[in-house]
Amino acid sequence: MLRKYLRKVHYKYRFVPWYRKAYYYKCKKDKMDEIIAKYKEPEELADPKYVKKLKRDMIRCLFKYGSYYSEYFTFGYEGQDAEYRNSFITEGIRLSYYPRMNQRKNTDLLENKYRTYKKFKDMYKREVIRILKNEKPTEENLAKLREFAERHENYVVKPVYAAFGNGVRVENLGMYDSVEEAHQEYSKSGAVIEEVIVQGEALSKIHAGSVNTLRIPTAIIKDEEGRPEIKLFHPSIRMGRGDSFVDNFSAGGVSALIDAETGVIYTDGADKKGHTYECHPDSGIRFKGFQIPRWDEAVSMVKEAAMMIPDNHYCGWDLAYSRDHGWCMVEANCTAQMGAMQMVTKTGRKYELEELIKQM
């Protein structure tokens, strides 16, 4: 009962900065040393006065600017003045922007992966099925899963609600003793099951092991005559590393920024630990100057998708480059993270976003 009540409180206040800051502080108060150790050398950690001062500044920045502890390092806050620190859209304040840009009724449509698929089915260009939470293993439901698996030997399993690539994995029915067992597993929490995207060669060059995706945020504003106009807000490419199937930034991936007009990558790559790369650490492909294939088609797709929900003024669209179908939608993010677009070049985007909001 208490857990259910706390969950309701969390969803009620999750867009409110004071709650997000306090909640993060509570969750991470015993993990500061672990987080700091990811970014600092042992010699620095050996100085207790320095570490104490560092922690104090990290906590101050959390409550004043909303910067989560990892952002303190990835945004380069240490030693910077208030003007620099205040220019970033941090995790502690990020969600407070979305009620100003989007109608709340659209949140579930774009967070529920199956509802998103139904809305933008033609842009997915692959087969997707859903297994409901606590769904009964009827003959019809078992047949749906069995027949899907016959058409697609390997498939992607995703939680209906998920972020940061959590819970996303590639599976097949051979991993289970029976279709009944597989269905039972998927129905525990519900799942969206998708046909695997076979990546096109142009993006496989960067990293063949993961499906490398574009994140293209769109902002619907009004032009001088009051007509809707779509601006792209710092698009980026996310690439996996090693044997990771997921390209997600939070799963160790590398991100780089794309010129919105030309589709050319114009920065080095960076990961969430603050490391930068001129070339992809696995393939050796140089980031700066890499041309995203058929960029105009990708832009056309996200602009069309954005206008299908015109009262949702900001959304982050994830696209993959399919071998057989060109650009296809992976998912939509109505509360899309904004860390990568700032971290790669250590450039705060808060004032730019606020200017766009004035035009919405």
XYZ file of C-alpha atoms in Angstrom:
360
model
C 0.000 0.000 0.000
C 2.789 2.424 0.933
C 4.691 1.645 -2.250
C 1.572 2.291 -4.322
C 1.031 5.614 -2.550
C 4.663 6.661 -3.065
C 4.414 5.795 -6.737
C 1.403 8.083 -7.082
C 3.278 10.890 -5.338
C 6.249 10.383 -7.639
C 4.162 10.607 -10.805
C 2.277 13.626 -9.491
C 5.403 15.639 -8.719
C 7.961 14.225 -11.173
C 7.832 17.370 -13.331
C 8.439 19.693 -10.356
C 12.084 20.777 -9.832
C 12.078 20.875 -6.002
C 10.772 17.322 -5.883
C 13.251 16.021 -8.460
C 16.183 17.614 -6.638
C 15.113 16.318 -3.226
C 14.311 12.857 -4.577
C 17.686 12.603 -6.309
C 19.520 13.779 -3.197
C 17.766 11.118 -1.127
C 18.515 8.346 -3.630
C 22.170 9.272 -4.205
C 23.331 10.530 -0.804
C 25.229 7.286 -0.156
C 26.596 7.008 -3.701
C 28.519 10.253 -4.063
C 31.903 8.592 -3.565
C 31.093 6.001 -6.215
C 30.046 8.672 -8.723
C 33.046 10.908 -8.013
C 35.416 7.969 -8.499
C 34.224 7.623 -12.105
C 35.513 11.083 -12.949
C 38.425 11.769 -10.603
C 41.933 10.358 -10.385
C 43.094 8.476 -7.241
C 45.555 11.251 -6.376
C 42.721 13.776 -6.179
C 40.583 11.420 -4.105
C 43.450 11.020 -1.643
C 43.003 14.644 -0.531
C 40.122 14.655 2.013
C 39.845 18.465 2.065
C 39.466 18.571 -1.697
C 36.851 15.794 -1.694
C 34.852 17.484 1.067
C 34.866 20.791 -0.819
C 33.927 19.008 -4.048
C 30.962 17.239 -2.452
C 29.733 20.467 -0.927
C 29.823 22.178 -4.323
C 28.081 19.226 -6.024
C 25.226 19.353 -3.512
C 24.996 23.130 -3.870
C 24.760 22.801 -7.659
C 22.106 20.102 -7.323
C 19.780 22.345 -5.335
C 20.613 25.636 -7.088
C 20.865 24.499 -10.720
C 19.337 21.017 -10.652
C 22.523 19.330 -11.873
C 22.672 15.656 -11.027
C 26.074 14.543 -9.749
C 27.218 13.037 -13.053
C 26.191 16.242 -14.852
C 28.405 18.240 -12.515
C 31.347 16.541 -14.235
C 30.042 15.991 -17.766
C 28.890 19.631 -18.071
C 32.199 20.817 -16.622
C 30.784 22.676 -13.610
C 33.893 22.476 -11.451
C 35.551 25.883 -11.189
C 32.907 27.592 -13.353
C 30.891 30.683 -12.420
C 27.148 30.982 -11.844
C 26.431 32.287 -15.361
C 28.004 29.209 -16.952
C 26.304 26.778 -14.585
C 22.910 28.388 -15.003
C 23.012 28.064 -18.805
C 22.401 24.288 -18.822
C 19.159 22.351 -18.946
C 19.904 19.947 -16.117
C 18.022 16.812 -15.117
C 16.701 18.547 -12.029
C 14.860 21.183 -14.064
C 14.411 19.508 -17.461
C 10.941 18.088 -16.914
C 9.594 21.463 -15.784
C 9.859 22.671 -19.396
C 7.557 20.036 -20.855
C 4.244 21.230 -19.343
C 5.058 24.605 -20.898
C 5.535 23.030 -24.327
C 3.252 19.991 -24.466
C -0.265 19.099 -23.430
C -0.244 16.439 -20.731
C -2.743 14.254 -22.603
C 0.042 13.446 -25.078
C 2.439 12.130 -22.431
C 1.109 8.582 -22.313
C 0.676 8.445 -26.078
C 4.406 9.080 -26.515
C 5.688 7.188 -23.468
C 3.680 4.024 -24.079
C 5.708 2.302 -26.768
C 2.791 0.401 -28.253
C 0.501 3.440 -28.423
C 3.336 5.295 -30.167
C 3.662 2.462 -32.661
C -0.070 2.509 -33.405
C 0.007 6.273 -33.991
C 3.047 6.223 -36.311
C 2.724 2.688 -37.701
C 3.575 3.633 -41.279
C 6.876 5.161 -40.134
C 7.969 2.089 -38.146
C 8.198 -0.063 -41.300
C 8.360 -3.283 -39.258
C 6.045 -5.627 -37.395
C 5.292 -4.976 -33.745
C 3.050 -6.887 -31.320
C 2.108 -6.304 -27.686
C 1.649 -8.649 -24.764
C -0.399 -7.096 -21.995
C 0.533 -7.184 -18.343
C -1.055 -10.285 -16.745
C -2.390 -11.328 -20.153
C -3.993 -14.764 -20.106
C -2.239 -17.513 -22.117
C -5.233 -18.196 -24.349
C -4.836 -20.141 -27.568
C -5.269 -16.888 -29.486
C -2.581 -15.072 -27.485
C -0.132 -17.961 -27.686
C -0.733 -18.281 -31.424
C -0.026 -14.566 -31.900
C 3.372 -14.903 -30.227
C 4.201 -18.218 -31.917
C 3.359 -16.960 -35.408
C 5.305 -13.740 -34.866
C 8.356 -15.777 -33.811
C 8.003 -17.971 -36.886
C 8.194 -14.875 -39.095
C 11.038 -13.342 -37.075
C 13.430 -15.846 -35.507
C 15.100 -13.155 -33.384
C 13.123 -10.213 -32.100
C 13.500 -7.213 -29.793
C 11.712 -7.212 -26.437
C 11.004 -3.859 -24.776
C 9.119 -2.862 -21.633
C 5.982 -0.902 -22.519
C 7.303 2.000 -20.453
C 11.075 2.327 -20.328
C 13.899 4.825 -20.725
C 17.670 4.781 -21.213
C 17.452 1.441 -23.043
C 16.589 -0.350 -19.786
C 15.185 -3.826 -20.313
C 15.696 -3.827 -24.094
C 17.076 -7.144 -25.334
C 17.141 -9.464 -28.334
C 15.506 -12.840 -27.769
C 13.979 -15.821 -29.581
C 11.587 -18.585 -28.581
C 14.483 -21.051 -28.470
C 15.531 -19.400 -25.207
C 12.402 -20.811 -23.551
C 11.154 -24.360 -23.071
C 7.820 -23.500 -24.652
C 5.789 -20.647 -26.070
C 3.755 -20.783 -22.858
C 6.865 -20.090 -20.787
C 7.885 -17.181 -23.028
C 4.399 -15.709 -22.853
C 4.365 -16.066 -19.080
C 7.643 -14.158 -18.823
C 6.532 -11.346 -21.130
C 3.145 -10.963 -19.453
C 4.624 -10.405 -15.977
C 5.042 -6.716 -16.699
C 3.816 -6.507 -20.278
C 6.067 -6.152 -23.308
C 6.328 -4.730 -26.791
C 7.924 -7.196 -29.205
C 9.415 -5.857 -32.420
C 10.903 -7.185 -35.609
C 14.676 -6.597 -35.547
C 15.906 -3.626 -37.575
C 18.635 -4.714 -39.989
C 20.883 -1.686 -40.168
C 21.954 -0.225 -43.501
C 25.626 -0.318 -44.455
C 26.071 3.466 -44.291
C 25.613 3.485 -40.501
C 26.985 0.001 -39.865
C 30.362 1.437 -40.844
C 30.415 3.381 -37.582
C 29.477 0.439 -35.350
C 28.002 -2.735 -36.764
C 27.103 -4.355 -33.451
C 24.415 -1.853 -32.474
C 21.564 -0.166 -34.282
C 22.925 3.385 -34.318
C 20.159 5.946 -34.092
C 19.472 9.598 -34.677
C 17.838 11.723 -32.002
C 16.132 14.599 -33.807
C 14.251 16.961 -31.475
C 11.553 19.076 -33.136
C 10.038 22.301 -31.836
C 6.804 23.583 -33.382
C 6.832 27.371 -33.240
C 4.917 30.137 -34.992
C 6.463 32.064 -37.852
C 6.043 35.819 -38.317
C 2.578 35.275 -39.800
C 1.447 32.953 -37.028
C 1.720 29.770 -39.067
C 3.330 26.628 -37.604
C 7.013 26.189 -38.341
C 9.229 23.311 -37.259
C 12.729 23.885 -35.940
C 15.249 21.120 -35.299
C 16.859 21.522 -31.863
C 20.419 20.169 -31.973
C 20.036 16.708 -33.556
C 22.575 14.052 -32.656
C 23.642 10.519 -33.484
C 24.031 7.822 -30.804
C 26.341 4.879 -31.442
C 26.963 1.710 -29.482
C 30.306 0.341 -28.346
C 31.820 -3.111 -28.045
C 29.224 -5.883 -28.102
C 26.395 -3.681 -26.846
C 23.205 -4.034 -28.883
C 21.919 -0.773 -27.389
C 23.326 2.531 -28.649
C 21.944 4.470 -25.709
C 24.094 7.129 -24.049
C 23.273 5.689 -20.628
C 24.433 2.236 -21.711
C 27.968 3.338 -22.598
C 27.262 4.664 -26.077
C 28.926 7.590 -27.842
C 27.116 10.654 -29.119
C 28.014 13.400 -31.616
C 26.101 16.415 -32.913
C 24.727 16.795 -36.435
C 24.393 19.998 -38.448
C 20.634 20.414 -38.885
C 20.937 21.888 -42.383
C 23.410 19.491 -43.980
C 23.221 16.283 -41.951
C 26.988 16.308 -41.424
C 28.468 15.458 -38.013
C 30.365 18.545 -36.848
C 31.738 17.510 -33.444
C 33.889 14.800 -31.958
C 32.098 12.028 -30.117
C 31.631 11.909 -26.346
C 30.359 9.412 -23.803
C 28.582 9.868 -20.491
C 31.811 9.492 -18.531
C 33.140 12.663 -20.131
C 35.562 11.008 -22.569
C 35.863 12.499 -26.049
C 36.760 10.711 -29.272
C 37.843 12.002 -32.680
C 37.074 8.543 -34.102
C 34.783 5.752 -33.002
C 36.835 3.683 -30.531
C 35.869 0.395 -32.223
C 35.598 1.114 -35.953
C 38.049 4.016 -36.250
C 35.546 6.035 -38.313
C 36.173 9.768 -37.883
C 33.134 11.646 -36.601
C 33.678 15.171 -37.917
C 32.656 15.384 -41.545
C 30.662 12.108 -41.591
C 27.593 12.550 -43.797
C 24.375 11.042 -42.453
C 22.761 9.173 -45.384
C 19.551 10.526 -46.906
C 19.351 13.265 -44.296
C 16.515 15.092 -46.052
C 14.337 11.979 -45.737
C 15.020 11.721 -42.011
C 14.111 15.382 -41.522
C 10.928 15.001 -43.579
C 9.863 12.039 -41.457
C 10.239 13.812 -38.091
C 8.535 16.959 -39.380
C 5.594 14.911 -40.615
C 5.425 13.056 -37.295
C 5.556 16.296 -35.308
C 2.595 17.745 -37.220
C 0.543 14.632 -36.435
C 0.430 15.915 -32.825
C 0.547 19.696 -33.334
C -0.324 20.564 -29.713
C 2.789 18.651 -28.626
C 5.278 21.397 -29.397
C 8.494 19.563 -28.479
C 9.460 15.942 -29.046
C 12.626 13.924 -29.511
C 12.331 11.430 -32.377
C 14.598 8.386 -32.612
C 15.234 7.056 -36.117
C 17.229 4.085 -37.418
C 18.578 3.525 -40.917
C 17.178 0.238 -42.189
C 18.884 -1.801 -44.897
C 15.612 -2.518 -46.700
C 13.395 0.455 -45.853
C 15.632 3.467 -45.298
C 14.789 5.639 -42.302
C 12.306 4.206 -39.846
C 11.042 5.339 -36.473
C 12.373 3.609 -33.365
C 10.355 5.567 -30.819
C 9.226 9.021 -29.746
C 10.180 10.850 -26.557
C 7.868 13.625 -25.380
C 10.114 14.192 -22.345
C 13.348 13.651 -24.241
C 16.627 14.033 -22.387
C 18.792 16.998 -23.360
C 22.113 15.938 -21.870
C 23.963 14.840 -24.992
C 23.242 18.015 -26.968
C 24.934 20.000 -24.179
C 27.617 17.624 -22.948
C 29.350 16.975 -26.260
C 30.479 20.607 -26.634
C 29.972 21.754 -22.996
C 27.387 24.267 -24.241
C 24.271 25.088 -22.226
C 21.049 25.228 -24.264
C 18.635 26.636 -21.663
C 18.349 30.140 -23.078
C 17.888 28.826 -26.617
C 15.039 26.607 -25.463
C 13.380 29.439 -23.569
C 13.479 31.572 -26.717
C 11.770 28.785 -28.659
C 9.099 28.440 -25.983
C 8.252 32.143 -26.388
C 7.495 31.415 -30.053
C 5.289 28.362 -29.439
